CSV table of C-alpha atoms and ligand atoms in Angstrom, one decimal:
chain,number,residue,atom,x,y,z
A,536,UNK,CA,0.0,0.0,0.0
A,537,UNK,CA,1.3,3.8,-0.8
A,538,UNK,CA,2.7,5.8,2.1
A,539,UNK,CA,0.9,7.3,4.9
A,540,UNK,CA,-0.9,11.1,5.3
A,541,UNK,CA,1.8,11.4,7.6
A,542,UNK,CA,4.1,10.9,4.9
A,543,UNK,CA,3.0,12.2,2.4
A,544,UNK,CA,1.2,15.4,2.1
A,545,UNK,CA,-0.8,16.2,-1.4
A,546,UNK,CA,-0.2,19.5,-3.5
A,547,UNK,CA,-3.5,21.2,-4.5
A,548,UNK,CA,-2.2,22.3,-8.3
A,549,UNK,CA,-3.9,24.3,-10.6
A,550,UNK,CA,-5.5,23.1,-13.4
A,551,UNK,CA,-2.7,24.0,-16.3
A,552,UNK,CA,0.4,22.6,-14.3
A,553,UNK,CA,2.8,21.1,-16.0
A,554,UNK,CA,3.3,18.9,-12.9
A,555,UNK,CA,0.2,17.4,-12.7
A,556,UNK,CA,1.0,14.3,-15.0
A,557,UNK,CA,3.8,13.0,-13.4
A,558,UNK,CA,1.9,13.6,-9.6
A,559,UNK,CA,-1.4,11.7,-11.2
A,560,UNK,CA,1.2,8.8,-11.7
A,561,UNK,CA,3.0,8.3,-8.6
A,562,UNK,CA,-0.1,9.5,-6.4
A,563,UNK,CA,-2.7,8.2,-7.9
A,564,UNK,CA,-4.5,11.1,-7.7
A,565,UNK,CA,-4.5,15.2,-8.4
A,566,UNK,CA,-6.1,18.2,-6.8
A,567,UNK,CA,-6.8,20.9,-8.7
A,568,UNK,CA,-8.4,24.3,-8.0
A,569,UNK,CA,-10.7,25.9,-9.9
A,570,UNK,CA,-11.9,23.7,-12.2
A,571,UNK,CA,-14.8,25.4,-12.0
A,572,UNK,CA,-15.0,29.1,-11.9
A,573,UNK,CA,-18.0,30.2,-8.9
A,574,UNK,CA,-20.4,31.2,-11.2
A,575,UNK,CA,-20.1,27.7,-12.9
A,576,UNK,CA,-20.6,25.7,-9.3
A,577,UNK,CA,-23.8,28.2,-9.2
A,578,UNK,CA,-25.3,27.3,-12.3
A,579,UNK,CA,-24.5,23.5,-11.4
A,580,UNK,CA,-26.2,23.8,-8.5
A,581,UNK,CA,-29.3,25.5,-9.4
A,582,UNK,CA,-29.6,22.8,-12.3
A,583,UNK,CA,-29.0,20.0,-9.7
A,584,UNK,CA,-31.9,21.1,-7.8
A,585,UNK,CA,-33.8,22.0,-10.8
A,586,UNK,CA,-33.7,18.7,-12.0
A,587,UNK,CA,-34.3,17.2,-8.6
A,588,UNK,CA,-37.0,18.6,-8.1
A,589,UNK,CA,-39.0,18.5,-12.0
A,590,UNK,CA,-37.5,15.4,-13.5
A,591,UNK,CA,-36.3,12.6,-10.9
A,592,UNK,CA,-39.8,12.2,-9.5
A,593,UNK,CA,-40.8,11.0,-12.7
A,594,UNK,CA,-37.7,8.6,-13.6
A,595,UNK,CA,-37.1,4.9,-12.3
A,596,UNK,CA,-36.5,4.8,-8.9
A,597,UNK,CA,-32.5,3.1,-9.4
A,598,UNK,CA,-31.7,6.2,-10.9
A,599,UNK,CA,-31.4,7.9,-7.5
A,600,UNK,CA,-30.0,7.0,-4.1
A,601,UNK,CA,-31.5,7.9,-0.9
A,602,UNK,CA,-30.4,8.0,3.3
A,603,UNK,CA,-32.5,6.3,5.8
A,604,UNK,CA,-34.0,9.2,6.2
A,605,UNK,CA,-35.5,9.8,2.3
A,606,UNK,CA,-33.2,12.6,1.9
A,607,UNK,CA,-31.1,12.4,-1.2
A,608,UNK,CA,-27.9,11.1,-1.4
A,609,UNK,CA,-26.9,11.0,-4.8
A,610,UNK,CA,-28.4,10.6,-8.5
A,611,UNK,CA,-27.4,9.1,-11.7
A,612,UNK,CA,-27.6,9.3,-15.7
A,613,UNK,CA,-28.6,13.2,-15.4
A,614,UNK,CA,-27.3,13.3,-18.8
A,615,UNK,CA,-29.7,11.0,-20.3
A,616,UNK,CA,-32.4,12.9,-19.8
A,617,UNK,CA,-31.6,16.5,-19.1
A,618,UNK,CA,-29.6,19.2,-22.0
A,619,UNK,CA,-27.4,21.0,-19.4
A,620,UNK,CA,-25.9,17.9,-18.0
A,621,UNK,CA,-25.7,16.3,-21.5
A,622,UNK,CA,-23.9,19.7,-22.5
A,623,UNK,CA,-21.6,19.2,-19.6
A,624,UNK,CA,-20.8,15.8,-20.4
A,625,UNK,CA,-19.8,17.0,-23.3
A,626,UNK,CA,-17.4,19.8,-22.1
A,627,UNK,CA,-14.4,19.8,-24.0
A,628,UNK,CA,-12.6,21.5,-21.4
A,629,UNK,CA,-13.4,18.8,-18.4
A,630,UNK,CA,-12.1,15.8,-20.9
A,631,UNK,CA,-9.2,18.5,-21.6
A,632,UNK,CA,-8.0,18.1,-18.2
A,633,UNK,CA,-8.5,14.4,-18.2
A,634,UNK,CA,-6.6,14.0,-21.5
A,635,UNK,CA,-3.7,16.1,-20.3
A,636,UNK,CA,-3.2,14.8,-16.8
A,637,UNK,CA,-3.2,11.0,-17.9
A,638,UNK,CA,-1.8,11.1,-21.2
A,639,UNK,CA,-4.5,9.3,-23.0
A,640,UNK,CA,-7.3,9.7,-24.6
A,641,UNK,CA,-10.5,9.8,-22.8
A,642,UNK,CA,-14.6,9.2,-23.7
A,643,UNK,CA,-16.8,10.3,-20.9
A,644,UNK,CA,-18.9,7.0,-19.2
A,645,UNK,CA,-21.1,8.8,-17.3
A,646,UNK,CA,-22.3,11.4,-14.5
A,647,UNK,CA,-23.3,10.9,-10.7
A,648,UNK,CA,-24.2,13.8,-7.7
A,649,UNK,CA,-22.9,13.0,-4.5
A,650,UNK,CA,-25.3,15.2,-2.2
A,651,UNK,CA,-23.9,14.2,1.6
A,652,UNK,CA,-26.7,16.4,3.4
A,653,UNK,CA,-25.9,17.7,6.5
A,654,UNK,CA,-26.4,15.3,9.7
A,655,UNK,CA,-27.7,13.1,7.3
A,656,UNK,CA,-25.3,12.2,5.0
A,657,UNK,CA,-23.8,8.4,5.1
A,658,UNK,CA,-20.5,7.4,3.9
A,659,UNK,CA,-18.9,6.6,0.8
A,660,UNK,CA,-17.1,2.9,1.7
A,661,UNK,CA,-14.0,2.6,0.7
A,662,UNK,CA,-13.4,1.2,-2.8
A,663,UNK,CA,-11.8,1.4,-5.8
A,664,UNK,CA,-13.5,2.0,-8.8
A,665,UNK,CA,-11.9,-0.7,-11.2
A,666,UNK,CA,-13.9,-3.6,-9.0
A,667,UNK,CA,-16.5,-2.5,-11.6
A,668,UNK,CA,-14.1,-2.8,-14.7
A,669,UNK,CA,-12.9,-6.4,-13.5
A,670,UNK,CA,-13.6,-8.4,-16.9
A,671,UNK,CA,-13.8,-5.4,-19.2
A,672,UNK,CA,-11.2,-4.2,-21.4
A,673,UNK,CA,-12.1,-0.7,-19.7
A,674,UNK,CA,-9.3,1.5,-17.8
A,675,UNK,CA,-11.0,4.5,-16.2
A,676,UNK,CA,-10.7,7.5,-14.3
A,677,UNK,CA,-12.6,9.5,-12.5
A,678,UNK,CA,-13.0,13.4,-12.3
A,679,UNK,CA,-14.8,14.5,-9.0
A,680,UNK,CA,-15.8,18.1,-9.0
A,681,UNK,CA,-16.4,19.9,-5.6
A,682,UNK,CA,-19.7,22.0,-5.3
A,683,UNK,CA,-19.5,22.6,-1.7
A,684,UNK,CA,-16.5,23.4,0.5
A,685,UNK,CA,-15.3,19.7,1.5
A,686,UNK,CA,-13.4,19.3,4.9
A,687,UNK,CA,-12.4,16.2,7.1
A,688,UNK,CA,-16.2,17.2,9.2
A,689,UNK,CA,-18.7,17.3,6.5
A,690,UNK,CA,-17.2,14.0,4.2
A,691,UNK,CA,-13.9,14.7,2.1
A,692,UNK,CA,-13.0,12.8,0.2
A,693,UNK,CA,-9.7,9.9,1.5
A,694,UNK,CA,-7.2,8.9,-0.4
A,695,UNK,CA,-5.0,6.2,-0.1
A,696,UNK,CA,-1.5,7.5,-2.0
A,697,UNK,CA,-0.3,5.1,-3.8
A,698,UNK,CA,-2.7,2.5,-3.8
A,699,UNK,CA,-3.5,2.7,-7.5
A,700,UNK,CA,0.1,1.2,-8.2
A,701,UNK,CA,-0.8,-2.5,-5.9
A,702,UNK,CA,-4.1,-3.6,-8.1
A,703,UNK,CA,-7.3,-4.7,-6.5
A,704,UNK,CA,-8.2,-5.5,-3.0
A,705,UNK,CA,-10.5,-7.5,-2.1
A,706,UNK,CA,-14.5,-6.1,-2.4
A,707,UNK,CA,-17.8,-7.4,-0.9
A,708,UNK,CA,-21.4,-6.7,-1.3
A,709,UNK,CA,-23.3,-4.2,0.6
A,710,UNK,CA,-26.2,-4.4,2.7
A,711,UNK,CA,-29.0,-2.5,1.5
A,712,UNK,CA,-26.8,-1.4,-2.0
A,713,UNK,CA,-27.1,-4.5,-4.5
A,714,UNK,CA,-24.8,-2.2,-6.9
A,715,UNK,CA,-22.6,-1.2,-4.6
A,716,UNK,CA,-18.9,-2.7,-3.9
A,717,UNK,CA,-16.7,-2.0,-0.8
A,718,UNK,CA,-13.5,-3.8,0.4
A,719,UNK,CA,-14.5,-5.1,4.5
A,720,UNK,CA,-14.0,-2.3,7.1
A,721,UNK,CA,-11.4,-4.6,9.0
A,722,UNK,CA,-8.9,-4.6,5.9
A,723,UNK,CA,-9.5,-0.8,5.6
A,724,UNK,CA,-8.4,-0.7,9.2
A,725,UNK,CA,-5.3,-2.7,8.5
A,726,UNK,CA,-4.5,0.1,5.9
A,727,UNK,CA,-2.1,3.5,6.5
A,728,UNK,CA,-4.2,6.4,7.5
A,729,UNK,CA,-5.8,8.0,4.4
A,730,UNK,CA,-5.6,11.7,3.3
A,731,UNK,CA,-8.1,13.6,3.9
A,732,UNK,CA,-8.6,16.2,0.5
A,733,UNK,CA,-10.0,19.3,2.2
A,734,UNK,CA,-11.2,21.1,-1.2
A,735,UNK,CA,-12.9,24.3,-1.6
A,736,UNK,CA,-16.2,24.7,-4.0
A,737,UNK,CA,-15.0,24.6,-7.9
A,738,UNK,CA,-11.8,22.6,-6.6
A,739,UNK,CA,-11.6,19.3,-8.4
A,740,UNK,CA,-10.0,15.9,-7.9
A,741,UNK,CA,-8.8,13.7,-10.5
A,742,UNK,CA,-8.5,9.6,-9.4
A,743,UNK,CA,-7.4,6.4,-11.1
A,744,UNK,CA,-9.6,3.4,-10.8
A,745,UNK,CA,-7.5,1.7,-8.7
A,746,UNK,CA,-7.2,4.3,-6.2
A,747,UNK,CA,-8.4,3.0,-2.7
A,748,UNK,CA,-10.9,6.0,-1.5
A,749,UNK,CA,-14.0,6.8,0.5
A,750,UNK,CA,-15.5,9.2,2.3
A,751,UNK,CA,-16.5,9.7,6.0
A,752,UNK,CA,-20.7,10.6,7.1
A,753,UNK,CA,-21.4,13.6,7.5
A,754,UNK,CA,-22.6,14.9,10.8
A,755,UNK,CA,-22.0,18.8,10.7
A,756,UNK,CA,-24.6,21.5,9.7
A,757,UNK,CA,-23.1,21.6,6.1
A,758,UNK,CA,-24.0,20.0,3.2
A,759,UNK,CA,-21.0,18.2,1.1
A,760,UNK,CA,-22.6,18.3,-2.4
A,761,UNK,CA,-19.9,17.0,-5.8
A,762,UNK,CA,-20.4,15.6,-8.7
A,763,UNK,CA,-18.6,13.0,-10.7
A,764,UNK,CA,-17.4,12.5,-14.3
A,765,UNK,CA,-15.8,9.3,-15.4
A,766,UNK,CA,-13.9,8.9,-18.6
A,767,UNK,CA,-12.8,5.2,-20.1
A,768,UNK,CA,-8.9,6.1,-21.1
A,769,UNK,CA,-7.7,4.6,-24.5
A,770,UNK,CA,-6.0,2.4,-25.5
A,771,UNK,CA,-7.2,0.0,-22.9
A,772,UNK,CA,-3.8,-2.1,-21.7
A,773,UNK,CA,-5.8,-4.3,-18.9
B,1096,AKG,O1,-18.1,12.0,-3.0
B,1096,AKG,C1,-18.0,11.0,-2.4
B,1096,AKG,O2,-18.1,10.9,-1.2
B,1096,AKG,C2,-17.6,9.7,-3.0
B,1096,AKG,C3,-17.1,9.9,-4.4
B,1096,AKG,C4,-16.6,8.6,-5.1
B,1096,AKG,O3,-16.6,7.6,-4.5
B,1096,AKG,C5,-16.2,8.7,-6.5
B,1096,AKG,O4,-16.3,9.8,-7.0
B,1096,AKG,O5,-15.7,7.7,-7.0
């Protein structure tokens, strides 16, 4: 496994940094600010709630997650359905980024919000998103944007530096989440300590699919809302 928070700590580059390539590599991951200028996290806001409000209702129920509590915790395929999200699936700029940080070239897969309400919000279980590649000629990546000011109380996002470069650990099912995969809490707790990428709204964070990551509940009075792009990376070489 990579080394330790303690260890190691992560730069928070901007987007055009000729550095970025060789940190995606050996990290794993990269931190970027402003990926998203503020008016653009307002716009992507007002359409997430927009479109939570008018359209989910009326789509199948799988295409949205909920907490215990019936709040919502996340949503999926916006870009079926609804012209700004396709449009921003389509941003040539986003797949810009992806393209110049991993060296390849990369076709967006699809969208998902990640709402983490306040009190409310449940965690992300540690995984790595290339358990749902395992059999596909697919090599991903994913591009998680910030729409909320993220810190270690309201559900950053973890890391575990390095991790990308020791393949897959072990995953299970999830209670109550037939889709979802996680690798069991007691080999997460035989793991370093993770960082924990504090990120302010517009900030993004760029991971490879076999970076270990998660994310605590959140428990504070502030909302953790992001979004997530992923991109299958050509040519495939697993
Ligand atoms: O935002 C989160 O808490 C989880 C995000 C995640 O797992 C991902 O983008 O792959």
């Amino acid at each position: 496994m990579g080394s330790t928070a303690a260890q190691h700590e992560l730069r928070l580059h901007d987007t055009d940094e000729a550095a970025l390539p060789e940190s995606y590599e050996r990290d794993g991951v990269v931190l970027m600010r402003d990926v998203l200028s503020a008016e653009e996290v307002a716009e992507v806001r007002g359409n997430i709630a927009r479109y939570a409000k008018w359209l989910l209702p009326a789509l199948p129920e799988d295409w949205a997650r909920r907490e215990a509590d019936g709040t919502l915790r996340g949503m999926y395929f916006l870009e079926r359905v609804d012209p700004f999200f396709t449009d921003f699936a389509a941003r040539a700029d986003l797949k810009d980024i992806v393209e110049r940080v991993t060296g390849r070239t990369a076709t967006f897969a699809s969208m998902e919000t990640f709402h983490k309400p306040a009190r409310v919000g449940s965690p992300s279980l540690v995984h790595q998103d290339g358990v749902y590649y395992v059999g596909r000629p697919i090599v991903g990546v994913n591009l998680w944007l910030g729409l909320d000011d993220a810190t270690a109380d309201n559900g950053a996002l973890k890391y575990w530096i390095g991790s990308h470069h020791d393949g897959l650990v072990e995953h299970g099912g999830v209670e109550g989440d037939e889709f979802f995969r996680a690798i069991a809490p007691h080999l997460v707790a035989a793991m370093p300590d993770p960082f924990v990428a504090e990120l302010s709204s517009g900030s993004g964070a760029l991971h490879h699919d076999m970076m270990v990551h998660g994310s605590d509940g959140n428990a504070s009075e502030r909302p953790r809302l992001a979004m997530a792009l992923t991109y299958t990376l050509e040519p495939a070489t697993r």
